[in-house]
Short mmCIF file of C-alpha atoms in Angstrom, two decimals:
data_model
loop_
_atom_site.label_atom_id
_atom_site.label_comp_id
_atom_site.label_asym_id
_atom_site.label_seq_id
_atom_site.Cartn_x
_atom_site.Cartn_y
_atom_site.Cartn_z
CA MET P 15 -12.08 53.26 6.90
CA ILE P 16 -14.09 49.95 7.02
CA LYS P 17 -16.97 49.74 4.64
CA LYS P 18 -20.11 47.28 5.14
CA LEU P 19 -22.31 46.64 2.75
CA ASN P 20 -25.59 44.25 2.14
CA ILE P 21 -25.91 43.39 -1.45
CA PHE P 22 -27.74 40.71 -3.54
CA HIS P 23 -27.07 37.07 -5.01
CA THR P 24 -29.22 35.15 -7.09
CA GLN P 25 -29.17 31.50 -7.91
CA GLU P 26 -31.30 28.86 -8.75
CA PHE P 27 -33.36 27.55 -5.87
CA ARG P 28 -30.99 24.65 -4.54
CA TYR P 29 -31.43 22.34 -1.77
CA PRO P 30 -30.15 21.73 0.91
CA ILE P 31 -30.32 25.98 0.81
CA LEU P 32 -27.16 27.56 -0.13
CA LYS P 33 -24.51 28.68 2.67
CA PHE P 34 -22.17 30.48 0.48
CA PRO P 35 -22.44 32.53 -2.82
CA VAL P 36 -21.74 30.37 -6.13
CA LEU P 37 -18.16 30.98 -7.44
CA ALA P 38 -18.82 32.40 -10.94
CA THR P 39 -16.38 31.09 -13.68
CA GLY P 40 -16.18 30.85 -17.34
CA ASN P 41 -15.50 33.13 -19.95
CA GLU P 42 -18.72 34.90 -19.73
CA MET P 43 -18.04 36.41 -16.78
CA TRP P 44 -17.39 40.06 -16.75
CA LEU P 45 -14.31 40.51 -14.63
CA GLY P 46 -13.44 36.76 -14.57
CA ASP P 47 -13.77 34.22 -11.54
CA GLY P 48 -15.47 35.90 -8.48
CA TYR P 49 -18.64 36.22 -6.38
CA TYR P 50 -20.84 38.44 -8.42
CA PHE P 51 -23.70 40.59 -6.54
CA TRP P 52 -26.46 42.72 -7.70
CA GLN P 53 -26.81 46.24 -5.79
CA ASP P 54 -30.25 46.51 -6.48
CA PHE P 55 -32.68 44.34 -5.03
CA GLU P 56 -34.87 44.44 -8.42
CA PHE P 57 -32.25 43.53 -10.76
CA ALA P 58 -31.45 40.74 -8.66
CA LYS P 59 -35.21 39.71 -8.94
CA TYR P 60 -35.13 40.10 -12.80
CA TRP P 61 -32.13 37.93 -13.19
CA GLY P 62 -33.69 35.38 -11.09
CA ILE P 63 -36.67 35.77 -13.38
CA ASP P 64 -35.02 35.67 -16.60
CA ARG P 65 -31.99 33.47 -15.88
CA LYS P 66 -32.14 31.08 -12.95
CA MET P 67 -35.47 29.48 -13.55
CA ASN P 68 -33.73 26.59 -15.43
CA GLY P 69 -33.18 24.09 -12.31
CA ILE P 70 -35.19 21.36 -11.38
CA HIS P 71 -37.38 23.43 -8.87
CA ARG P 72 -38.20 25.72 -11.56
CA LYS P 73 -37.51 28.70 -9.57
CA TYR P 74 -34.83 31.16 -7.93
CA GLN P 75 -33.68 32.39 -4.79
CA ILE P 76 -32.31 35.64 -3.85
CA PHE P 77 -29.72 36.07 -0.93
CA VAL P 78 -28.26 38.93 0.98
CA ALA P 79 -24.67 38.64 1.74
CA THR P 80 -22.66 41.16 3.66
CA ILE P 81 -19.36 42.21 2.73
CA GLU P 82 -16.64 44.31 4.88
CA PHE P 83 -13.36 45.69 3.56
CA ASP P 84 -11.31 48.33 3.91
CA GLU P 85 -11.95 51.43 1.16
CA ASP P 86 -8.53 51.30 0.29
CA ASP P 87 -8.96 47.58 -1.18
CA TYR P 88 -12.08 48.61 -3.13
CA ILE P 89 -12.05 49.86 -6.85
CA ASP P 90 -15.56 51.89 -7.31
CA THR P 91 -15.87 52.35 -11.08
CA VAL P 92 -19.51 53.42 -10.83
CA PHE P 93 -19.45 56.55 -8.66
CA ASN P 94 -15.71 57.34 -8.24
CA GLU P 95 -14.13 59.34 -11.21
CA GLN P 96 -10.92 58.57 -10.28
CA ASP P 97 -11.37 54.95 -9.80
CA TYR P 98 -13.05 54.95 -13.22
CA CYS P 99 -10.54 57.12 -15.07
CA ASN P 100 -7.55 54.80 -13.72
CA PHE P 101 -9.37 51.47 -14.20
CA VAL P 102 -10.46 52.11 -17.82
CA SER P 103 -6.70 53.97 -18.42
CA LYS P 104 -5.22 50.35 -17.43
CA VAL P 105 -7.75 48.20 -19.21
CA GLU P 106 -6.84 50.10 -22.48
CA LYS P 107 -3.44 50.31 -21.95
CA PHE P 108 -3.32 46.28 -21.59
CA ALA P 109 -5.82 46.26 -24.37
CA ASN P 110 -3.24 47.94 -26.74
CA LYS P 111 -0.34 45.65 -25.73
CA TYR P 112 -2.44 42.54 -26.34
CA TYR P 113 -3.49 43.97 -29.57
CA GLU P 114 0.05 44.76 -30.61
CA TYR P 115 0.99 40.90 -29.57
CA PHE P 116 -2.02 38.95 -30.50
CA GLY P 117 -3.52 41.13 -33.20
CA GLU P 118 -6.95 41.02 -31.50
CA LYS P 119 -9.09 42.59 -28.64
CA PRO P 120 -8.53 40.82 -25.41
CA THR P 121 -11.60 40.07 -23.03
CA LEU P 122 -12.26 41.68 -19.73
CA GLU P 123 -11.67 38.74 -18.38
CA GLU P 124 -8.38 38.30 -19.69
CA PHE P 125 -7.18 41.97 -18.19
CA ASN P 126 -8.52 40.11 -15.15
CA ASP P 127 -6.45 37.25 -15.61
CA PHE P 128 -2.94 39.59 -16.29
CA ILE P 129 -3.69 41.10 -13.01
CA LEU P 130 -3.64 38.14 -10.94
CA ASP P 131 -1.43 36.09 -12.92
CA TYR P 132 1.31 38.71 -11.88
CA SER P 133 0.28 39.32 -8.43
CA LEU P 134 -0.83 42.85 -9.46
CA TRP P 135 -3.22 44.87 -7.36
CA ASN P 136 -3.12 42.09 -4.60
CA ASN P 137 -5.24 44.14 -2.00
CA ILE P 138 -8.03 44.89 -4.73
CA LYS P 139 -10.84 42.80 -2.63
CA VAL P 140 -13.73 43.99 -4.67
CA ILE P 141 -14.60 46.08 -7.50
CA ARG P 142 -18.12 48.03 -8.42
CA PHE P 143 -18.77 48.04 -11.96
CA GLN P 144 -21.78 48.75 -14.25
CA ASP P 145 -23.31 45.87 -16.25
CA LEU P 146 -24.87 46.42 -19.62
CA PRO P 147 -28.05 48.31 -19.42
CA THR P 148 -31.08 45.96 -20.27
CA ASN P 149 -34.49 45.13 -18.93
CA ASN P 150 -37.21 47.70 -19.04
CA ARG P 151 -39.24 46.11 -16.19
CA CYS P 152 -37.12 48.16 -14.27
CA LEU P 153 -37.38 51.67 -15.50
CA LYS P 154 -40.86 53.92 -14.89
CA VAL P 155 -39.42 55.72 -18.35
CA LYS P 156 -39.67 53.96 -21.69
CA ASP P 157 -36.27 52.58 -23.27
CA TYR P 158 -34.07 55.12 -21.63
CA TYR P 159 -31.78 53.53 -19.13
CA TYR P 160 -31.49 56.06 -16.77
CA LYS P 161 -30.86 53.57 -14.01
CA LYS P 162 -27.11 51.96 -13.67
CA ARG P 163 -27.51 48.17 -13.58
CA ILE P 164 -24.56 47.86 -10.75
CA GLN P 165 -22.82 44.73 -9.73
CA PHE P 166 -19.96 43.91 -7.41
CA ARG P 167 -17.24 41.28 -8.02
CA VAL P 168 -15.61 40.25 -5.23
CA ASN P 169 -12.50 38.10 -5.24
CA GLU P 170 -11.71 37.44 -1.59
CA PRO P 171 -14.11 35.05 0.11
CA VAL P 172 -12.89 36.44 3.27
CA ILE P 173 -14.57 39.83 2.98
CA ILE P 174 -18.04 38.03 2.47
CA THR P 175 -18.94 37.70 6.30
CA ASN P 176 -22.70 36.98 5.85
CA PHE P 177 -25.04 35.05 3.76
CA VAL P 178 -28.78 34.54 4.25
CA ALA P 179 -31.92 33.70 2.25
CA HIS P 180 -33.69 37.00 1.57
CA MET V 18 -10.10 57.19 1.60
CA MET V 19 -9.98 54.90 -2.03
CA ALA V 20 -7.66 52.82 -3.80
CA ASN V 21 -3.91 54.14 -3.56
CA TRP V 22 -3.80 54.65 -7.48
CA ASP V 23 -0.15 55.78 -7.43
CA LYS V 24 0.81 52.52 -6.21
CA LEU V 25 -1.76 50.28 -8.38
CA ASN V 26 -0.26 52.43 -11.57
CA GLU V 27 3.50 51.99 -10.69
CA GLU V 28 2.93 48.21 -10.14
CA PHE V 29 1.17 47.80 -13.35
CA ASP V 30 3.15 49.94 -15.42
CA GLN V 31 6.38 48.73 -14.24
CA LEU V 32 5.55 45.20 -15.23
CA ILE V 33 3.55 45.95 -18.77
CA ASP V 34 6.34 48.31 -20.36
CA ASN V 35 8.85 45.85 -19.56
CA MET V 36 7.34 42.47 -20.81
CA SER V 37 8.60 40.90 -23.93
CA VAL V 38 7.29 39.46 -26.81
CA GLU V 39 8.40 36.08 -25.17
CA ASP V 40 6.95 36.94 -21.87
CA TRP V 41 3.52 37.84 -23.56
CA MET V 42 3.31 34.33 -25.24
CA VAL V 43 4.39 32.70 -21.90
CA TRP V 44 1.82 34.23 -19.98
CA ALA V 45 -0.53 33.29 -22.86
CA ALA V 46 0.65 29.88 -22.87
CA ASN V 47 0.12 29.32 -19.01
CA LYS V 48 -2.46 31.17 -17.79
CA GLU V 49 -5.25 28.62 -17.91
CA SER V 50 -3.59 26.20 -15.72
CA ARG V 51 -2.64 29.50 -13.60
CA LYS V 52 -6.19 30.06 -13.49
CA ALA V 53 -7.42 26.59 -12.47
CA MET V 54 -5.07 26.91 -9.33
CA ARG V 55 -6.54 30.31 -8.51
CA ARG V 56 -10.01 28.83 -8.82
CA LEU V 57 -9.17 26.00 -6.26
CA GLU V 58 -7.45 28.24 -3.83
CA MET V 59 -10.43 30.40 -4.06
CA GLU V 60 -13.16 27.47 -3.27
CA LEU V 61 -11.20 26.36 -0.35
CA LYS V 62 -11.03 30.02 1.16
CA ALA V 63 -14.43 29.99 0.37
CA LYS V 64 -15.34 26.82 2.56
CA LEU V 65 -13.27 27.95 5.33
CA GLN V 66 -15.25 31.23 5.42
CA MET V 67 -18.86 29.43 4.82
CA GLU V 68 -17.88 27.47 8.15
CA LYS V 69 -16.91 30.81 9.71
CA ILE V 70 -20.32 32.38 8.69
CA PHE V 71 -22.40 28.91 10.30
CA LEU V 72 -20.70 29.11 13.08
CA SER V 73 -20.84 32.68 13.75
CA ASN V 74 -24.59 32.59 13.39
CA ARG V 75 -25.02 29.68 15.47
CA VAL V 76 -23.10 31.26 18.24
CA GLY V 77 -25.23 34.31 17.90
CA ASN V 78 -28.44 32.20 17.49
CA GLN V 79 -27.24 30.53 21.20
CA LEU V 80 -26.88 33.60 22.46
CA PHE V 81 -29.96 35.08 21.65
CA ASP V 82 -32.12 32.24 22.77
CA ASN V 83 -29.98 32.37 26.20
CA MET V 84 -30.87 36.11 26.63
CA VAL V 85 -33.35 37.48 29.07
CA VAL V 86 -36.22 39.58 28.62
CA CYS V 87 -36.16 42.00 31.63
CA VAL V 88 -39.75 43.50 32.44
CA ASP V 89 -39.36 46.59 34.62
CA LEU V 90 -43.14 46.71 36.14
CA SER V 91 -42.12 50.07 37.96
CA ASN V 92 -41.90 52.13 34.58
CA ASN V 93 -44.54 50.02 32.38
CA PHE V 94 -41.92 49.14 30.01
CA THR V 95 -39.92 46.26 28.85
CA ILE V 96 -36.36 45.96 27.81
CA ASP V 97 -36.09 44.03 24.49
CA VAL V 98 -33.05 42.46 23.14
CA PRO V 99 -32.54 43.07 19.17
CA HIS V 100 -32.46 40.49 17.06
CA THR V 101 -28.84 39.75 15.80
CA HIS V 102 -29.33 38.00 12.45
CA ALA V 103 -28.33 39.70 9.11
CA ASN V 104 -28.84 43.26 9.61
CA ALA V 105 -30.66 44.52 6.53
CA GLY V 106 -30.39 48.42 7.78
CA GLU V 107 -26.63 48.74 7.77
CA ASN V 108 -27.12 50.23 4.52
CA ASN V 109 -29.69 51.35 1.67
CA TYR V 110 -29.42 48.60 -0.51
CA ALA V 111 -31.27 46.08 1.49
CA LEU V 112 -33.99 48.41 2.19
CA ALA V 113 -34.94 49.10 -1.70
CA ALA V 114 -36.39 45.30 -1.02
#
């Protein structure tokens, strides 16, 4: 079954306006290289305010992206218990082996590199995951992070079927 | 429907359970160069997809511009052609904005 979602991407304001999301790379990316999106507009907005105001225009821009994918090509670690448990199990199996050979904990990015380097899970095009809780501004209750800060990591550009400024 | 974990688990376990120390060392030594290749491939795919979206929206705009709004005076209503740009109503996420 094909699933279609509209999700948010925040960047520094740029001219010309972005026509496609920016590929996130580097060691700070949770799940490694990919296109990252917010599920909720408010988190996209505060990400812009907190992290995307350093460009020359001193403002951020939010985009709405449409992603379309088969549900078989999707791992939902946020709302699907089986996906969550299986994903955690594989991450920890990898981490245990990695520790055995290198004497230190791996990063989640290294787990992602491992999956991609060995062409494992080739059909998985998008993962939904929960980012670290932060940002009291999104909460109506003081200091209790009852709201999940949900993101999507897309590793196959072809499933991004539309991208427009919000 | 969801990810096929029987298949995903089998793939994963079969590989990781059979990796030797040398396999792990080779993997660690070469992962940065492989990552660079993957980034290039993703960027190229992204360029193609960006063009596809641009053309698709352009065709959509042209079709919209060419559509005729029909006025039926007999029943006193007009037939409107819906806007075809990014439809933020496909799921609730965009409505949260």
